[in-house]
Coordinates of C-alpha atoms in Angstrom, one line a residue:
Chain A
X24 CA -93.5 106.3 74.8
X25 CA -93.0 102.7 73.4
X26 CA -91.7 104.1 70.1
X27 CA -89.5 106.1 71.3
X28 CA -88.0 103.6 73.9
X29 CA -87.5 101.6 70.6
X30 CA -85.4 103.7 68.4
X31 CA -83.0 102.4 67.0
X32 CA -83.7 98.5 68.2
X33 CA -82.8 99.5 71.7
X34 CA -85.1 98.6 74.8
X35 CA -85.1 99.8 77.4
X36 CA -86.9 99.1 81.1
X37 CA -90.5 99.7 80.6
X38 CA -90.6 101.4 84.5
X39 CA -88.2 104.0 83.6
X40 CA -89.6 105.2 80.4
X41 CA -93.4 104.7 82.0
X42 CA -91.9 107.0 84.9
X43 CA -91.7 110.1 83.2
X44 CA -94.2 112.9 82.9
X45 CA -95.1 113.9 80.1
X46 CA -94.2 117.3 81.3
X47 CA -90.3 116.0 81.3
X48 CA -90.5 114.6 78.1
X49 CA -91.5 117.8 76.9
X50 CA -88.6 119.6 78.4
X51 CA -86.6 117.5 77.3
X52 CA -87.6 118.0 73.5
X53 CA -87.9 121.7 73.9
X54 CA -84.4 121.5 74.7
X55 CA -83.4 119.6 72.1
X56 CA -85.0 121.3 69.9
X57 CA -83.5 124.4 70.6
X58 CA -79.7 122.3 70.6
X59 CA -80.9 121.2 67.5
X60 CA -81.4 125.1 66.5
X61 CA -77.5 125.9 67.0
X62 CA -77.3 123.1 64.8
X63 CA -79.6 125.1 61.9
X64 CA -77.8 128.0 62.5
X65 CA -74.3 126.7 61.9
X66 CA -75.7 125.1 58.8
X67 CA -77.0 128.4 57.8
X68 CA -74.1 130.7 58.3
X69 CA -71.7 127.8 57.0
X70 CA -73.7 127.7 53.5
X71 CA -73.8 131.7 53.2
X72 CA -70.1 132.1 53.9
X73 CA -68.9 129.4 51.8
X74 CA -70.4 129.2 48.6
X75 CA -68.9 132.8 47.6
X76 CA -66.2 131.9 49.8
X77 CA -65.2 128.9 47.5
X78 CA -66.2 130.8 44.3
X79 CA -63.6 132.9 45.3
X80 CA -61.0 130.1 46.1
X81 CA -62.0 128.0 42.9
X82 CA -61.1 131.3 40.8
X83 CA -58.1 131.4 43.0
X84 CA -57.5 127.8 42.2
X85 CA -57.7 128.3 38.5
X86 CA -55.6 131.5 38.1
X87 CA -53.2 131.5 34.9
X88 CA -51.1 134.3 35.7
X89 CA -47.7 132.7 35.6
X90 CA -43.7 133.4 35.2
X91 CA -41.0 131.7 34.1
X92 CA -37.5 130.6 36.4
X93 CA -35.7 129.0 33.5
X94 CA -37.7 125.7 32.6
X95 CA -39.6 126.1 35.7
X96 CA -43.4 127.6 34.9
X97 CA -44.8 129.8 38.3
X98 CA -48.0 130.3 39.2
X99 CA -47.9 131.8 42.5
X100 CA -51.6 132.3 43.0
X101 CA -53.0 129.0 41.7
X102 CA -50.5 127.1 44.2
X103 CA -51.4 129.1 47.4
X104 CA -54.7 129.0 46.8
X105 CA -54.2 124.9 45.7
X106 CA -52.0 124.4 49.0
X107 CA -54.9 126.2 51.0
X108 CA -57.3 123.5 49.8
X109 CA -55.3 120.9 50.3
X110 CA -54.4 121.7 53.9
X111 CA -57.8 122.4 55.0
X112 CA -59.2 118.8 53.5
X113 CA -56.3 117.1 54.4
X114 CA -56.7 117.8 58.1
X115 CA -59.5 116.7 60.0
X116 CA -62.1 119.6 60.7
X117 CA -62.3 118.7 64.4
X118 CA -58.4 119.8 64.3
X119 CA -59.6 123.3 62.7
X120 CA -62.4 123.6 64.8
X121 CA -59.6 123.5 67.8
X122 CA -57.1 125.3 65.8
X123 CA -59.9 128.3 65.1
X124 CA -60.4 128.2 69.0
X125 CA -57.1 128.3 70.2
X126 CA -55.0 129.7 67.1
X127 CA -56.0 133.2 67.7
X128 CA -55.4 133.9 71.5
X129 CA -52.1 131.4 71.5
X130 CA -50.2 132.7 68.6
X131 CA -51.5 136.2 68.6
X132 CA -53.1 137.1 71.6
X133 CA -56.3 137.9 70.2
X134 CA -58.4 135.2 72.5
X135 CA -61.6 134.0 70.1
X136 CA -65.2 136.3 71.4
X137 CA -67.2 133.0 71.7
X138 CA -67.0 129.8 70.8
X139 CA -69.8 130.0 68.1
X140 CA -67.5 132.3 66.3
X141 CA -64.7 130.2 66.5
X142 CA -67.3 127.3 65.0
X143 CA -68.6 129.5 62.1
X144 CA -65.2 130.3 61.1
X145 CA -64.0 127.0 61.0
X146 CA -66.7 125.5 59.3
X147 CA -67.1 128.1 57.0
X148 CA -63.1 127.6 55.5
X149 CA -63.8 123.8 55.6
X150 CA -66.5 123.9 53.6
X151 CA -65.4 126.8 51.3
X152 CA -62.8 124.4 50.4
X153 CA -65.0 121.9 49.3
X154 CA -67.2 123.7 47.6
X155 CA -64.5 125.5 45.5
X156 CA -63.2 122.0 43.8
X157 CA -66.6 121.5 43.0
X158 CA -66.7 124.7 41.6
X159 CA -63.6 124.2 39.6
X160 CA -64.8 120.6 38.6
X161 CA -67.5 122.3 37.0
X162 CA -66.2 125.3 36.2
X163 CA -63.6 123.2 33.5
X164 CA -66.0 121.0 32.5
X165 CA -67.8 123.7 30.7
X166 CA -66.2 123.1 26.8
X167 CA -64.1 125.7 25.2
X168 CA -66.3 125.7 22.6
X169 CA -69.0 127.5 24.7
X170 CA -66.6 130.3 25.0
X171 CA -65.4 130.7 22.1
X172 CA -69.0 130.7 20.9
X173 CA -69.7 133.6 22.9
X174 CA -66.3 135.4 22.0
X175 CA -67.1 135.2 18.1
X176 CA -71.0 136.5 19.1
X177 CA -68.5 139.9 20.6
X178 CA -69.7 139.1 23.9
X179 CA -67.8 140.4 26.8
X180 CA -65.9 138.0 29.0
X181 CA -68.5 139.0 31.8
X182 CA -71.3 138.2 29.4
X183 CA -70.1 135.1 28.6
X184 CA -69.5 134.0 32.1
X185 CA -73.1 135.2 33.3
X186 CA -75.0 134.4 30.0
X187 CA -73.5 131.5 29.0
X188 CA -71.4 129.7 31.4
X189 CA -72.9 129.9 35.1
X190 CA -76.0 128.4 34.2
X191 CA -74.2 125.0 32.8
X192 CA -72.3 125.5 35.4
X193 CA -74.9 125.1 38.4
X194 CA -76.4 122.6 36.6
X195 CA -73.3 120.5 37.1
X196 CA -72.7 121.5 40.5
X197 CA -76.0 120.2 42.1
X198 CA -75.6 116.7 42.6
X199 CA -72.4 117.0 44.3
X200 CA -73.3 119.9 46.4
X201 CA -76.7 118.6 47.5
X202 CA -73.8 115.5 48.6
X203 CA -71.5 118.4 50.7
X204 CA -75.1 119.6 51.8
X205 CA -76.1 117.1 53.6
X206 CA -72.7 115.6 54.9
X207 CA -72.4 119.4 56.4
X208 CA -75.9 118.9 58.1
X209 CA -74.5 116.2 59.8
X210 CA -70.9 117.9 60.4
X211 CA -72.7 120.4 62.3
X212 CA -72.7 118.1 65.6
X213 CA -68.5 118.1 65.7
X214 CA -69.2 121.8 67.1
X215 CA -69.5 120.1 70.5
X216 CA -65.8 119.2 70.7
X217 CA -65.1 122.8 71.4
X218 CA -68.1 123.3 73.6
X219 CA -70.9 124.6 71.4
X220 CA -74.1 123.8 72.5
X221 CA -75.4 121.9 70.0
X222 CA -78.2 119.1 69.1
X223 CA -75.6 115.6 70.7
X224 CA -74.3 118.3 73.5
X225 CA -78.0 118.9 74.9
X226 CA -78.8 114.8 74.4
X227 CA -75.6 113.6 76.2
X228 CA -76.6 115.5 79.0
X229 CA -79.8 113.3 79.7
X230 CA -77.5 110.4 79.8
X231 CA -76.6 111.6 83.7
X232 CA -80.4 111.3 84.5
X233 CA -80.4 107.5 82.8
X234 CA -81.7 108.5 79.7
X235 CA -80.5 107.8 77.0
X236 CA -83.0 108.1 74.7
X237 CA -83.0 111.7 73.8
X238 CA -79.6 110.7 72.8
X239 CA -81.1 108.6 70.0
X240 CA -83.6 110.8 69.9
X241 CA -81.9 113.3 67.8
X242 CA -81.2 111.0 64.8
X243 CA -84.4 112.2 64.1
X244 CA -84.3 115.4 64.1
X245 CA -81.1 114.9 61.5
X246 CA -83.0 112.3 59.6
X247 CA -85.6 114.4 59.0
X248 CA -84.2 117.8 58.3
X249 CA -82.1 115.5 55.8
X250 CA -85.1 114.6 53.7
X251 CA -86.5 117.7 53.3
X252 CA -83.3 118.9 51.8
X253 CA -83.1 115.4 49.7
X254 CA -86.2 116.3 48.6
X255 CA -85.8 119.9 47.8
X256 CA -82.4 119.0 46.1
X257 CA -84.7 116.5 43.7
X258 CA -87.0 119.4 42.5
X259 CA -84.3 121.5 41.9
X260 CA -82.1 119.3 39.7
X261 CA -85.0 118.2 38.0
X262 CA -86.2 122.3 37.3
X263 CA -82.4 122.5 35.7
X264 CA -83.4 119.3 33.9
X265 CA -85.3 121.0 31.1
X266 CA -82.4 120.4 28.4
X267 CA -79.1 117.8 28.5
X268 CA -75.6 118.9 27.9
Chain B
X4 CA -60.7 147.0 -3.2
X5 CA -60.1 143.8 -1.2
X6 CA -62.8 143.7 1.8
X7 CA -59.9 141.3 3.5
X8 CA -56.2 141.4 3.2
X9 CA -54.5 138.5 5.4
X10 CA -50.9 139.5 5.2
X11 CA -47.6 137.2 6.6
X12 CA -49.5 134.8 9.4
X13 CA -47.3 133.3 11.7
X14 CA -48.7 130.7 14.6
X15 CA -47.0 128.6 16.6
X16 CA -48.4 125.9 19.4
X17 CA -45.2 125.3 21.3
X18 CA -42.5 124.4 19.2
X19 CA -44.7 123.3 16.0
X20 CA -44.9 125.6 13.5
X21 CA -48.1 125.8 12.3
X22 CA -48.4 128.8 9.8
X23 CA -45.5 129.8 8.3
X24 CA -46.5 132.7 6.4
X25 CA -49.5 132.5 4.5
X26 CA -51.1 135.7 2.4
X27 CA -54.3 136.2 0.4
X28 CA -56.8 138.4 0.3
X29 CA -60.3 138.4 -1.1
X30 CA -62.9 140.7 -3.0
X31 CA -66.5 141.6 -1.3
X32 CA -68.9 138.8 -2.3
X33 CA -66.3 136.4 -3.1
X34 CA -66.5 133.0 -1.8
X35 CA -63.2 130.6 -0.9
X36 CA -62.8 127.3 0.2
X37 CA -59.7 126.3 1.8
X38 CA -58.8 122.6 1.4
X39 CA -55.8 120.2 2.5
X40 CA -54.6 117.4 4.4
X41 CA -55.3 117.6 8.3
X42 CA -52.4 119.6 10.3
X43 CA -52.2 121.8 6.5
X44 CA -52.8 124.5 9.4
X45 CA -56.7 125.7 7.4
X46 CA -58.4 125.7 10.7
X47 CA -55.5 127.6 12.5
X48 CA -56.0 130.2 9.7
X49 CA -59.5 130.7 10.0
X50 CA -59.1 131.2 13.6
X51 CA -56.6 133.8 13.4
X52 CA -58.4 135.7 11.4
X53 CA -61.5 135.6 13.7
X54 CA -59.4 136.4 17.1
X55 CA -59.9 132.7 18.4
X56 CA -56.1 132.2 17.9
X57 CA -53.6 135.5 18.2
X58 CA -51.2 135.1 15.5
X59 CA -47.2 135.5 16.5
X60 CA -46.5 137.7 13.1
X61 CA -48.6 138.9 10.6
X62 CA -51.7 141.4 9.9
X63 CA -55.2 141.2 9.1
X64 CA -56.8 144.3 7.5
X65 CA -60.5 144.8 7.0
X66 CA -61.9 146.6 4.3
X67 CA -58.8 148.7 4.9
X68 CA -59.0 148.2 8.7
X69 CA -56.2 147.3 10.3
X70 CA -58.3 144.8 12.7
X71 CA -55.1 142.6 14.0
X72 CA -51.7 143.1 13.9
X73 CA -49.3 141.1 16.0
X74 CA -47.4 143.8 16.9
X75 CA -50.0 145.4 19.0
X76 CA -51.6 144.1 21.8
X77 CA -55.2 143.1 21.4
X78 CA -57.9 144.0 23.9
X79 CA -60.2 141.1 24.0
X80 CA -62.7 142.8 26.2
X81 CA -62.3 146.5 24.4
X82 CA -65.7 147.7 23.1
X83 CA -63.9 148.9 19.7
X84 CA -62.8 145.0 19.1
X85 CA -65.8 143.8 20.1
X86 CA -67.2 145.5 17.0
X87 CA -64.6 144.5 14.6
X88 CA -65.1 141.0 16.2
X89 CA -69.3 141.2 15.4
X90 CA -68.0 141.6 11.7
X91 CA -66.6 138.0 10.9
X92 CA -69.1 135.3 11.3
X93 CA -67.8 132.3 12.8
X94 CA -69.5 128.7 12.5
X95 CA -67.9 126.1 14.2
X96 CA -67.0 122.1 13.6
X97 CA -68.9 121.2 16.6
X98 CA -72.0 123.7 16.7
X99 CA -71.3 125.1 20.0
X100 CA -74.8 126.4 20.6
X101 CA -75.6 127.2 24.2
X102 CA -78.1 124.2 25.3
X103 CA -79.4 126.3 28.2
X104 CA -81.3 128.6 25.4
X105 CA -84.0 127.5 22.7
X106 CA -83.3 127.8 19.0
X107 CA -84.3 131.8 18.8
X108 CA -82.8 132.7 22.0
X109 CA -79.3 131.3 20.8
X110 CA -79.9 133.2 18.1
X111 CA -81.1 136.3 19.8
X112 CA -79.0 136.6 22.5
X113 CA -76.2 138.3 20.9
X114 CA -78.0 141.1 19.2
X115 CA -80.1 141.8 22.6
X116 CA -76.8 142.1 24.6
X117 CA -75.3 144.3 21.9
X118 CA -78.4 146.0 21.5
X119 CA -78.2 147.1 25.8
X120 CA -75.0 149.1 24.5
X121 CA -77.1 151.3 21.9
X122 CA -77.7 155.1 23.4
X123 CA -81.4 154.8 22.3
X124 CA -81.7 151.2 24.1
X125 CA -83.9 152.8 27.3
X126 CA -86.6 154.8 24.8
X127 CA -87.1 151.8 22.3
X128 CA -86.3 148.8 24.3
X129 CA -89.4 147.1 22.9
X130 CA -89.3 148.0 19.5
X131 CA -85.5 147.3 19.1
X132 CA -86.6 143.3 20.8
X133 CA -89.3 143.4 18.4
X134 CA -86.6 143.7 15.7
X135 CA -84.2 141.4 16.8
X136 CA -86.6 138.9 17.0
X137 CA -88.1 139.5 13.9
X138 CA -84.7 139.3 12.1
X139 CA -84.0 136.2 14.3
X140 CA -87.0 134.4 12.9
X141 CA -86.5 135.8 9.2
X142 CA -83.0 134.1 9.5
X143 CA -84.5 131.0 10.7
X144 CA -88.0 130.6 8.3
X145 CA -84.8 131.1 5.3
X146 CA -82.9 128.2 7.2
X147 CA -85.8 126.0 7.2
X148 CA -85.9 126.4 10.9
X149 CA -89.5 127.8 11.4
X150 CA -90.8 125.0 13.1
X151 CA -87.6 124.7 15.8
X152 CA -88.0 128.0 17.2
X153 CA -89.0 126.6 20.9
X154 CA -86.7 123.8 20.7
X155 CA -83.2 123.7 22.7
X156 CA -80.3 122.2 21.0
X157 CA -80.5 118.7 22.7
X158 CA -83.9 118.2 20.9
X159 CA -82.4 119.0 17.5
X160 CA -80.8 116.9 15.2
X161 CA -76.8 118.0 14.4
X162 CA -78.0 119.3 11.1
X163 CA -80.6 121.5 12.0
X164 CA -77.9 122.4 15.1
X165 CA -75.7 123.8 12.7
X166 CA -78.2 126.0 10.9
X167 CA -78.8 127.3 14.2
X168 CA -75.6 128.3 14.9
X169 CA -75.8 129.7 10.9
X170 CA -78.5 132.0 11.9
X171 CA -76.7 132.5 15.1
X172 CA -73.8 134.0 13.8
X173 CA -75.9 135.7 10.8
X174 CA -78.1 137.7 13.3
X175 CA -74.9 140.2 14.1
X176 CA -74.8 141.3 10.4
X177 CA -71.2 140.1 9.9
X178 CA -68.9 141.2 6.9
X179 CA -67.4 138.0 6.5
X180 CA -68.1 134.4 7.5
X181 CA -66.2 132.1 8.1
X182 CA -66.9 128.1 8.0
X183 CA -64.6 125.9 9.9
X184 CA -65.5 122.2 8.6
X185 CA -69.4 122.9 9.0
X186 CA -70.4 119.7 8.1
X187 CA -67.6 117.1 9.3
X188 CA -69.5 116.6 12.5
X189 CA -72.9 115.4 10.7
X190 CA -74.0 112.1 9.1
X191 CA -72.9 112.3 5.2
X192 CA -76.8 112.0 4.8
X193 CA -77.6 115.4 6.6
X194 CA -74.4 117.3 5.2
X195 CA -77.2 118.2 2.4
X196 CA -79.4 120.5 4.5
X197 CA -76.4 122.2 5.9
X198 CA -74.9 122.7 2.3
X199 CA -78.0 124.2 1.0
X200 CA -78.1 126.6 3.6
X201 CA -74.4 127.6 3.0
X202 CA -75.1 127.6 -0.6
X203 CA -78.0 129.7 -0.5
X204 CA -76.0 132.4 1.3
X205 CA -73.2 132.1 -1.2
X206 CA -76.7 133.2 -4.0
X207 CA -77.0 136.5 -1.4
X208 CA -73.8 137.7 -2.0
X209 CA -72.2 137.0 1.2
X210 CA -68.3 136.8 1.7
X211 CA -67.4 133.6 3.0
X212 CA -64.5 131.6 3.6
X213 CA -65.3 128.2 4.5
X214 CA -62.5 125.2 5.3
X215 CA -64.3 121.8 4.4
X216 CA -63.5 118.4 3.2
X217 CA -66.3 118.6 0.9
X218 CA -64.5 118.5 -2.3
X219 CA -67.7 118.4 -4.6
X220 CA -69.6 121.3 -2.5
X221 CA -66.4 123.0 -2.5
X222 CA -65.9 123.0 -6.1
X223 CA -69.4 124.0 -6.9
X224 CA -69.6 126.3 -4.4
X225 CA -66.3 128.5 -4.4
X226 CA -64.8 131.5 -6.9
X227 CA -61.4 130.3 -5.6
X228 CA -60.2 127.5 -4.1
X229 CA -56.8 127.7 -1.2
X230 CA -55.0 124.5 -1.2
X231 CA -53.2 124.7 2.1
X232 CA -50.0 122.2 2.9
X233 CA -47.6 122.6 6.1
X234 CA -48.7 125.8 6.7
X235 CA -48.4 127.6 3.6
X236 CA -50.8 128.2 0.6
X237 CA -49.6 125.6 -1.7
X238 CA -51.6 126.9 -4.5
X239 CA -54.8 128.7 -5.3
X240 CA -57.0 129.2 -8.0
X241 CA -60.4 128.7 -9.7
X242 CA -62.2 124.9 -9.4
X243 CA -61.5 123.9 -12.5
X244 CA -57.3 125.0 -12.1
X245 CA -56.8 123.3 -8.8
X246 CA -59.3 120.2 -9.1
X247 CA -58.3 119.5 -13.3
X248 CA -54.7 121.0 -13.9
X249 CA -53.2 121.3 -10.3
X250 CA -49.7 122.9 -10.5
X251 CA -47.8 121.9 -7.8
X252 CA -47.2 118.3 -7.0
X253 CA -48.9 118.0 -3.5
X254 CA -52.1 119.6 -5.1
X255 CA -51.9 116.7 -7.2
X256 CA -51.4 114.1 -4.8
X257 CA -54.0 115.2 -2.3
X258 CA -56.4 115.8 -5.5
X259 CA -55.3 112.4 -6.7
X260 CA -55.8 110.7 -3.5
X261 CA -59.6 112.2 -2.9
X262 CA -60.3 111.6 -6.4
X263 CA -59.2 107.4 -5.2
X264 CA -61.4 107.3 -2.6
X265 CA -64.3 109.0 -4.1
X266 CA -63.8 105.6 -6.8
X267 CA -63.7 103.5 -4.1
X268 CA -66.9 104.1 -2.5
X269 CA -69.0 104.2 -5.7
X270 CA -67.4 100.9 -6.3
X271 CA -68.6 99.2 -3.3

């Protein structure tokens, strides 16, 4: 168990780590394997809600239906939707997380079913946000001129969206969401603030016993699941890398 | 009678005038060039008449069509304007080929999503792709383009990018097209190909109105010539009236002027 004794530089007395069974050790990576699971699944959930989530807010975000007040130009539902964003990435996502938990059952009386719940939820608006300005960032960065192509070729507006447009646009997004992919991988731990069993939650608990390697322990488990998204991300951009522009 | 009337066009960006009025109308086969200064308001023209812009005042009619009129409201999406839309031809400054697609499927894919709409599409989907993609590669073999069929646009050079997005907008069998400065994105020494290709068209018979700064390939090219300036026609006539006896003085100047620089350049 040297190596593990030595993650991360740290050392630690030879007797205590020479002490265990390997029956403990086990145990103990069983169980943060399955912390590490509620981890996965938060990731999961997070990414299914939020990308159309944030479609929806990015088209939201970009609305042009407007009024006038004398010199003043409206537009009611591209400032909500703005505002929205701007709350939920100006405030810290541990606050939400707390807010999501609380919120319901304070102001409304409609106490939160689990915890979990009250995780998804918050991480799925925090990211949804994110996700939409990357949306938008790539969503105007296609050129008019691809649009008006496809107007004077009498496509439809829903033609030239799917046809034309979404393609360039994924292609853009990538980069920057394999970034937000990976950052949420790692956001997934904060769940433990409001008491979600997660990866750091099952590792701090070995830290009674005097251990406080499984602690350390789970770097790995983020490290690793990191690279195999790093290195799915590659393949991907490079699939999309068939033409420039 | 005319195949376009374009009667009293009116656009504004904000408080600039652009068009203040302009009228003309052309015959079937005919081919005009429309030349001025920049800001004369030519591009704004052409794309009123092909829906990119929405004039404030003013009508287009369409072998006696009434395909715009500012009066109505336009339904971008309707299937009835998508139709009148498929008859003008539109070539733009800047190519604006989709880089996702090779050569043929930029050219293709307009004809295959129009062809979806077709009652017979279920029965003969395979003979009506067949078709398309034989007419796609007829346009392209007459473009010079029959070894770029499996090329995207990025591997292209802006020449053969533009005789693309020729064939592009030839594949829909338009009435009319139109040119907006097709060669003012390219290197003066691949203009040529482009030119040819234009020219070529102008030996089918094809309507075309075309806005260049090509003086010489507009005066060999065009039955009439449009001499825009602040957002009127200034004049019009043949070649030989507006390029050797100009009438009005800003014809003059701007023929003058192109006619300097030409001397410049040869003197160098």
């Amino acid at each position: 168990m040297k190596s593990s004794a030595l993650l991360f530089g740290v050392i630690y007395e030879e007797s205590m780590v020479q002490s265990m069974s390997t029956e403990k050790i086990m145990s103990i990576l069983s169980s943060l394997t399955e912390g590490f699971g509620m981890n996965f699944l938060l990731f999961i959930v997070t990414l299914v809600v939020a990308i159309p989530l944030g479609l929806l807010i990015s088209m939201g975000s970009m609305s042009k239906l407007n009024f006038r007040i004398h010199t003043l130009r409206i537009y009611p539902i591209r400032w909500i939707f703005r505002t929205f964003v701007w709350i939920i990435r100006g405030t810290p996502l541990m606050l939400q997380l707390f807010v999501v938990l609380y919120g319901p059952g304070l102001l409304f009386d409609m106490p939160m079913r689990s915890r979990e719940t009250a995780a998804f939820v918050a991480f799925a608006v925090n990211y949804a946000a994110y996700f939409s300005e990357i949306f938008r960032g790539g969503i105007e960065g296609i050129p008019k001129g691809q649009y008006e192509a496809g107007q004077v070729l009498a496509m439809t507006k829903t033609q030239v969206f799917f046809k034309v447009v979404l393609f360039q646009v994924v292609k853009r997004i990538v980069p920057p969401m394999g970034n937000e992919i990976i950052t949420l991988v790692k956001d997934t731990s904060l769940a433990r603030v409001i008491g979600v069993v997660e990866i750091l939650m099952s590792a701090e608990r070995f830290t009674k016993q005097g251990l406080i390697w499984p602690l350390f322990s789970t770097g790995i488990y983020f490290l690793v699941f990191n690279g195999v998204l790093t290195v799915l991300l590659g393949r991907l951009e490079k699939k999309l890398d068939y033409y420039k522009g | 009678m005319a195949i376009l009337n374009v009667n009293g066009i009116h656009k504004n960006f904000g408080k600039t005038q652009v068009l203040k009025g302009v009228d003309f109308s052309m015959e079937e086969g005919e081919v005009i060039s429309i030349i001025g200064s920049s800001g004369s308001g030519k591009t704004t023209l052409l794309r009123c008449i092909s829906f990119l812009e929405t004039a404030d005042k003013g009508t287009v009619v369409l072998d006696g069509q009434t395909v715009f009129d500012a009066a109505q409201p336009m339904k971008r999406n309707d299937k009835a304007q998508r139709e009148i839309q498929a008859k003008f031809g539109f070539v733009f400054q800047s190519f604006n080929l989709f880089p996702q697609y090779t050569a043929l499927e930029n050219v293709m894919l307009a004809p295959k999503l129009l062809a979806k709409e077709r009652p017979d599409f279920k029965e003969n989907k395979k003979e009506i792709f067949e078709e398309i993609e034989k007419n796609a590669k007829d346009l392209m073999d007459r473009a010079g383009l029959s070894e770029k069929y499996n090329s995207y646009p990025c591997e292209l050079s802006g020449g053969q990018q533009q005789r693309v997005a020729i064939c592009r907008a030839l594949a829909l069998n338009p009435k009319i097209m139109l040119f907006d400065e097709p060669t003012s994105a390219l290197d003066p020494e691949i203009t040529n190909e482009v030119l040819k290709v234009i020219k070529s068209l102008a030996d089918d018979g094809m309507t075309m109105i075309i806005v260049t700064h090509e003086m010489y390939f507009a005066k060999n090219i065009s039955d009439r010539i449009i001499f825009m300036d602040g957002g009127v026609i200034a004049e019009e006539g043949t070649p030989r009236q507006i390029f050797e006896n100009p009438q009005n003085p800003r014809t003059r100047e701007f023929i003058a002027s192109f006619a300097s620089q030409r001397g410049d350049e040869t003197s160098k």
